[in-house]
Coordinates of C-alpha atoms in Angstrom, one line a residue:
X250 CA -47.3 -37.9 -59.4
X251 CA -44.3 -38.5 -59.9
X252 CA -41.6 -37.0 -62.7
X253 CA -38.6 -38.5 -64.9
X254 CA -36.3 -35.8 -65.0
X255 CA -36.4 -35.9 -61.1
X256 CA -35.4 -39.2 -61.4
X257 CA -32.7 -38.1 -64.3
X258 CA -29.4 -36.3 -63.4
X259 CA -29.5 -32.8 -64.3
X260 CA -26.1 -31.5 -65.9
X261 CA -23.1 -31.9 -68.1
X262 CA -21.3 -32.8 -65.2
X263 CA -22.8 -36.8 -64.2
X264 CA -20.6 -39.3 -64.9
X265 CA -21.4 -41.2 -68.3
X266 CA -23.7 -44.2 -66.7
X267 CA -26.0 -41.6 -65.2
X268 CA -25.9 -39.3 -68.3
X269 CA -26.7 -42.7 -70.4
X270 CA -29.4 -43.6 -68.3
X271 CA -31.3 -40.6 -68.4
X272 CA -31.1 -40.4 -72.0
X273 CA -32.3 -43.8 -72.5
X274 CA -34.8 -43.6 -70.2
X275 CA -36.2 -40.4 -71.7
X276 CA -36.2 -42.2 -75.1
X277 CA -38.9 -45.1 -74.0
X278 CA -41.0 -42.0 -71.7
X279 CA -40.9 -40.7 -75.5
X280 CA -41.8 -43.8 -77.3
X281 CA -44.2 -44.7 -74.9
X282 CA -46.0 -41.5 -75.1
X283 CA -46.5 -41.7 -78.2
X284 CA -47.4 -45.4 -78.8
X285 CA -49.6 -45.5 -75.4
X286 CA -51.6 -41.9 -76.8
X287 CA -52.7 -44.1 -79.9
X288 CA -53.5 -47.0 -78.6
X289 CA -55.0 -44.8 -75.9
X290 CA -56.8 -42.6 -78.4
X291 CA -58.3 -46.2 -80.1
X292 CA -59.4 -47.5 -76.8
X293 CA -61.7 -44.5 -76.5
X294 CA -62.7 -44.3 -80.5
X295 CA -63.5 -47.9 -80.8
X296 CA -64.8 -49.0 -77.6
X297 CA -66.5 -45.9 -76.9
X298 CA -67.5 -45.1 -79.8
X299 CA -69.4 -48.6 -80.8
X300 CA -70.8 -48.3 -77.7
X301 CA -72.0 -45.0 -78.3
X302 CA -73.7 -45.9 -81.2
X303 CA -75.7 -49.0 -79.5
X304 CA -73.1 -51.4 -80.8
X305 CA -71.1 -52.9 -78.1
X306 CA -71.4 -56.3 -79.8
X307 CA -68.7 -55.1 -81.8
X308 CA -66.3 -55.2 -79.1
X309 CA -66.0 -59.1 -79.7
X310 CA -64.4 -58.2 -83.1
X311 CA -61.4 -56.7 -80.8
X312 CA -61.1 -59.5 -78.2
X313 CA -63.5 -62.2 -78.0
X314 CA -66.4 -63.0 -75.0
X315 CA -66.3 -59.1 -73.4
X316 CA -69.7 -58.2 -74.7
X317 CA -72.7 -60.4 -73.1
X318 CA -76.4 -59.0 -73.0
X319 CA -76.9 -61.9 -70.7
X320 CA -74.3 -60.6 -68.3
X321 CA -74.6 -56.3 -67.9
X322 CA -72.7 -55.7 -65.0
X323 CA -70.1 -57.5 -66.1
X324 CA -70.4 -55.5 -69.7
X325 CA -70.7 -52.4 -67.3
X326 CA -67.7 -53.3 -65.8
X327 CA -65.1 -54.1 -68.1
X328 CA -66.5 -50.7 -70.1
X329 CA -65.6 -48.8 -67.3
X330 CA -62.1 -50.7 -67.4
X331 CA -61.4 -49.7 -71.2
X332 CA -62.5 -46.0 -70.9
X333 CA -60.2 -45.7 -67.6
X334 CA -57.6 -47.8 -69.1
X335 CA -57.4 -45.0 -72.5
X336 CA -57.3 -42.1 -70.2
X337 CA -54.2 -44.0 -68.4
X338 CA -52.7 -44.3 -71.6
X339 CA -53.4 -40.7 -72.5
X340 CA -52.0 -39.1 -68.9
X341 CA -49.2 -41.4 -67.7
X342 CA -46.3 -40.0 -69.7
X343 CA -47.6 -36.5 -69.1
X344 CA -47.1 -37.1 -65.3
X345 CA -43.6 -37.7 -66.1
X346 CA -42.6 -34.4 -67.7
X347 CA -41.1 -32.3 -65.0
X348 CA -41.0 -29.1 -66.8
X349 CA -45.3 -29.8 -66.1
X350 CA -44.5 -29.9 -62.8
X351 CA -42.3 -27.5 -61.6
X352 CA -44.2 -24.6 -64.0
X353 CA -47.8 -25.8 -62.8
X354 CA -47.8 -28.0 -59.8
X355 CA -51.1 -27.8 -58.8
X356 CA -52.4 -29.2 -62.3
X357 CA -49.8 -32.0 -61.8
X358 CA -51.4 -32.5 -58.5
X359 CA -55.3 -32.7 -60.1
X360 CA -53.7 -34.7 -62.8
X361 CA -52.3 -37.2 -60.8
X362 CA -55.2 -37.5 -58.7
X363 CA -57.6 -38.1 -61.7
X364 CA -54.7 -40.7 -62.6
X365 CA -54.8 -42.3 -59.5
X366 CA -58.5 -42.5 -59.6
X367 CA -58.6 -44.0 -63.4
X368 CA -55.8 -46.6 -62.0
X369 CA -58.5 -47.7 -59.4
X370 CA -61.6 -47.6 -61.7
X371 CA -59.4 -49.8 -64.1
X372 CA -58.2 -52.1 -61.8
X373 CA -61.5 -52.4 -60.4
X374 CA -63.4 -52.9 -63.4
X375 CA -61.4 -55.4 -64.4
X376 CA -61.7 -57.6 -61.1
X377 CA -65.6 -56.7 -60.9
X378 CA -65.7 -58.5 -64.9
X379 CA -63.7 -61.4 -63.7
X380 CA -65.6 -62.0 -60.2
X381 CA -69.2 -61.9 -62.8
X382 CA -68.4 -63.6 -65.5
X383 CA -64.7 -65.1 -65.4
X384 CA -62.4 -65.0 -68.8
X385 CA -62.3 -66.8 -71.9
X386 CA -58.8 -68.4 -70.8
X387 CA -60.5 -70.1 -67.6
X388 CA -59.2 -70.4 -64.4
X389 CA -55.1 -69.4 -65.2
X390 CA -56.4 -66.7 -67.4
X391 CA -58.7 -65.1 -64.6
X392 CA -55.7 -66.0 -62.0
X393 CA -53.5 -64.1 -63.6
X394 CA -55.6 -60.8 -65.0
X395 CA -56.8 -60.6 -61.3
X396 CA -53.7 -60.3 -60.3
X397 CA -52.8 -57.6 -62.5
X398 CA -56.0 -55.6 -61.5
X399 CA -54.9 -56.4 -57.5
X400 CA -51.2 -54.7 -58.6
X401 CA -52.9 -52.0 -60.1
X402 CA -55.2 -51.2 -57.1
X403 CA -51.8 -51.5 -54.1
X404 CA -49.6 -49.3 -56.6
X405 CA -52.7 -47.0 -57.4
X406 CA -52.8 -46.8 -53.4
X407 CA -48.9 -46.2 -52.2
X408 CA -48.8 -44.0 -55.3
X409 CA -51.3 -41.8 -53.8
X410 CA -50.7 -42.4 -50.1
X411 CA -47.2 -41.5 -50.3
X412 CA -47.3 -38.0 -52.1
X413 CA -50.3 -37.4 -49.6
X414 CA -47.5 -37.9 -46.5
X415 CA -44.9 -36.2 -48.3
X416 CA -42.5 -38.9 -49.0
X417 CA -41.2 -38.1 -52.5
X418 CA -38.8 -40.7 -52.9
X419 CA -41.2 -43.5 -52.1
X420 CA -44.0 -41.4 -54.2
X421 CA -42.0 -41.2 -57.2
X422 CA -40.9 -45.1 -57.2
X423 CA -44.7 -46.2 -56.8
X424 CA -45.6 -43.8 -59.6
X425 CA -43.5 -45.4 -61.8
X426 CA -44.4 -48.9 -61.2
X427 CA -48.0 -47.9 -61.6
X428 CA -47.3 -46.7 -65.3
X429 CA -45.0 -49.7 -66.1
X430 CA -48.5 -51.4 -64.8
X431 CA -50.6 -49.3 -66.9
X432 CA -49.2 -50.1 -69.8
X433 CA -49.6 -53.4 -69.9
X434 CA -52.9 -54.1 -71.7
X435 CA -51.0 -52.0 -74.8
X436 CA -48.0 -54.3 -74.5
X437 CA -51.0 -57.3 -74.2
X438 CA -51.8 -56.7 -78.0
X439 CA -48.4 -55.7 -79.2
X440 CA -46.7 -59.2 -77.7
X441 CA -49.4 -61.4 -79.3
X442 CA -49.2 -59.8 -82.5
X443 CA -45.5 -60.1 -82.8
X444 CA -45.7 -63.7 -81.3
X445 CA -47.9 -64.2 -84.4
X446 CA -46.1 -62.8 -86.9
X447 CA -43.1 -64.7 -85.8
X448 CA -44.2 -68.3 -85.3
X449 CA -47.7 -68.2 -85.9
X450 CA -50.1 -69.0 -84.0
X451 CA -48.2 -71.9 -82.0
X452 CA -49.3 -72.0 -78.2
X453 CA -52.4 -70.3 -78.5
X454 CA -56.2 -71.4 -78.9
X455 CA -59.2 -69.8 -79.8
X456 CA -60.3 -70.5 -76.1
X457 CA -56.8 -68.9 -74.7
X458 CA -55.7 -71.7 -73.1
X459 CA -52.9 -72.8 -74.9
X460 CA -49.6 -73.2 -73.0
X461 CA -48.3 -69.7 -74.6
X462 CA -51.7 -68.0 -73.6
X463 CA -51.0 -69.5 -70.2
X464 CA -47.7 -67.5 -70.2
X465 CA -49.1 -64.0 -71.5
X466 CA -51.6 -64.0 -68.4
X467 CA -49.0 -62.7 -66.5
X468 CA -46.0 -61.7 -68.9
X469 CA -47.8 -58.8 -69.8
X470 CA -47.3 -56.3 -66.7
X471 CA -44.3 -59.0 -64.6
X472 CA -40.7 -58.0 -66.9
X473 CA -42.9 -53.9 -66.9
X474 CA -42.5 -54.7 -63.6
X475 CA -38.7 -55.6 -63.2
X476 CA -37.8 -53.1 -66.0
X477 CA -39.1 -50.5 -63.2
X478 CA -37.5 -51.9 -60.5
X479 CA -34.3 -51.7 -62.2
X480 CA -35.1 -48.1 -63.2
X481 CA -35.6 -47.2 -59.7
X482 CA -32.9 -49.1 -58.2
X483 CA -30.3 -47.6 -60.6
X484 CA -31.4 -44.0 -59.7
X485 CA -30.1 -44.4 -56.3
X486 CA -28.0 -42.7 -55.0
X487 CA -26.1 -45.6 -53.1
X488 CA -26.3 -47.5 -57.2
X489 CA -23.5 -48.6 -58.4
X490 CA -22.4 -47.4 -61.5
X491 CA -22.8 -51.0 -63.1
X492 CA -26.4 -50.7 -62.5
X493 CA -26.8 -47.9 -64.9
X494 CA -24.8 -49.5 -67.4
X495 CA -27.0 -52.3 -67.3
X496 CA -30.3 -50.5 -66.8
X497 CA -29.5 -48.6 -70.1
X498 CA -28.8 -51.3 -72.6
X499 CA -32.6 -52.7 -71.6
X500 CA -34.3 -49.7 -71.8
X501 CA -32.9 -48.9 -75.0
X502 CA -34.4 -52.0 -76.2
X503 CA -37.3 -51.4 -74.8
X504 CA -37.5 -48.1 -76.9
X505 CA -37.1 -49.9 -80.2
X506 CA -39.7 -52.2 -79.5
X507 CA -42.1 -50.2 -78.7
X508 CA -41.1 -47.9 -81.8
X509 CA -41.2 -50.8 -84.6
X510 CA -44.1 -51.9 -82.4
X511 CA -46.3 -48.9 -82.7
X512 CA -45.4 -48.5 -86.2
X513 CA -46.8 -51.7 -87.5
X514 CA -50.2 -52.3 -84.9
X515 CA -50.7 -48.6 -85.6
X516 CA -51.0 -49.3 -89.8
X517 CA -52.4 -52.7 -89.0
X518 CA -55.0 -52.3 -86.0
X519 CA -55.6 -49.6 -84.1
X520 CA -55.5 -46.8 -87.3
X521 CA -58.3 -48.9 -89.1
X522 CA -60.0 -49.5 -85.4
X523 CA -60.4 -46.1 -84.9
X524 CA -62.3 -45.5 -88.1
X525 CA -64.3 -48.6 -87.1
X526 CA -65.6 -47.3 -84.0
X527 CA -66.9 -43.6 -85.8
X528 CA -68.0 -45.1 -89.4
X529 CA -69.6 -48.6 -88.3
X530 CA -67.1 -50.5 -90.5
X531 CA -66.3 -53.8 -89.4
X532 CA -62.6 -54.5 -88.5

């Protein structure tokens, strides 16, 4: 898999774009890490743990219509999506510390391959849930998480393809983009709930099919998307320095979100979930 500081210039001596860059960049890995290893960690606690305990009913107090008795396969499947989706959480930003890498390859190499594996089993899951039983939201809904899954699967693929033939460059950019993919069922929750707390619930139905429900199907994992691509694009070495300048300024932002972010759904949600899932407590 591949690493950020490979990606990062690696002295005092890089102009001040680079330099900036690298820092800012390394300031949402950070942020991520720690945000995406909680929500991560409540995946696992809640949903694995209710369901541990014979009470996968519960996992309708989370997000509505994903436990059926009536439909097991499709409950089968979107479990297997939520435990692969927490051990993303949990591994992607270790993949990027290149320290890991350079000290023990070969567990960067068995890490990324259990990463790469997760990515598919997630992606999978997820597809094999809408293909059985379809999504609250209806047809846009289903459109556009099916999508995501079919993103997750091609950069799960090159990711793995690409360090297999050697070529590092093309390796490293489709790592990336597989995180900022991975990530996007945490930034799912956290974009709702600040949707909420700022207008309400305007846009959105109990059914998801309001017209802002319409737009989270794919708004979710699309700007993770071109935040990466302007990541990648700015670390080249033909980049101009203008890239970097602008590349900084959004990830940067993208740090403080995530930070206030993690904050609040930590104190608010996922803290109090993870209780949930060991004592029984309802949410």
């Amino acid at each position: 898999m591949a690493t950020l500081r490979s990606w990062a210039p690696g002295g005092a001596d890089k102009p001040f774009p680079a330099s900036a860059l690298r820092w800012s960049a390394l300031l949402l890995v950070a942020a991520s890490w720690v945000s995406g290893a909680i929500f991560g960690a409540y995946i696992l606690a809640f949903f694995g743990g209710t369901a541990w305990q014979g009470l996968a009913a519960r996992w309708n107090e989370s997000l509505p219509a994903l436990h059926d008795p009536a439909t097991p396969l499709a409950t089968a499947a979107i479990g297997a999506h939520f435990v692969a989706g927490g051990i993303l959480l949990l591994l992607g930003p270790v993949q990027l510390i290149g320290r890991l890498r350079r000290a023990l390859p070969a567990v960067h190499r068995w890490l990324g391959r259990v990463y790469v594996l997760c990515a598919g089993a997630a992606g999978l899951g997820g597809l094999a849930f809408i293909l059985a039983k379809g999504t609250i939201g209806g047809p846009v809904m289903s459109g556009g998480f099916a999508l995501y899954g079919l993103l997750m699967l091609v950069a799960a693929i090159a990711t793995y393809r690409h360090a297999r033939a050697g070529r590092t460059d093309r390796h490293r950019a489709w790592a990336i983009r597989l995180f900022a993919l991975t990530v996007g069922s945490w930034l799912y929750r956290m974009e709702y709930g600040f949707w909420f707390m700022a207008v309400g619930r305007v846009g959105h139905s109990s059914d998801f099919s309001g017209w802002f429900d319409a737009i989270m199907c794919v708004f979710f994992y699309l700007p993770n998307l071109a935040v990466a691509e302007l990541f990648i694009r700015a670390r080249r070495p033909a980049s101009r320095p203008a890239l970097s300048v602008a590349a900084t300024p959004v990830l940067l932002a993208a740090s403080a979100f995530v930070m206030v972010a993690t904050w609040f759904f930590t104190t608010r949600y996922w803290g109090p979930g993870m209780v949930s899932g060991f004592t029984g407590a309802r949410l």
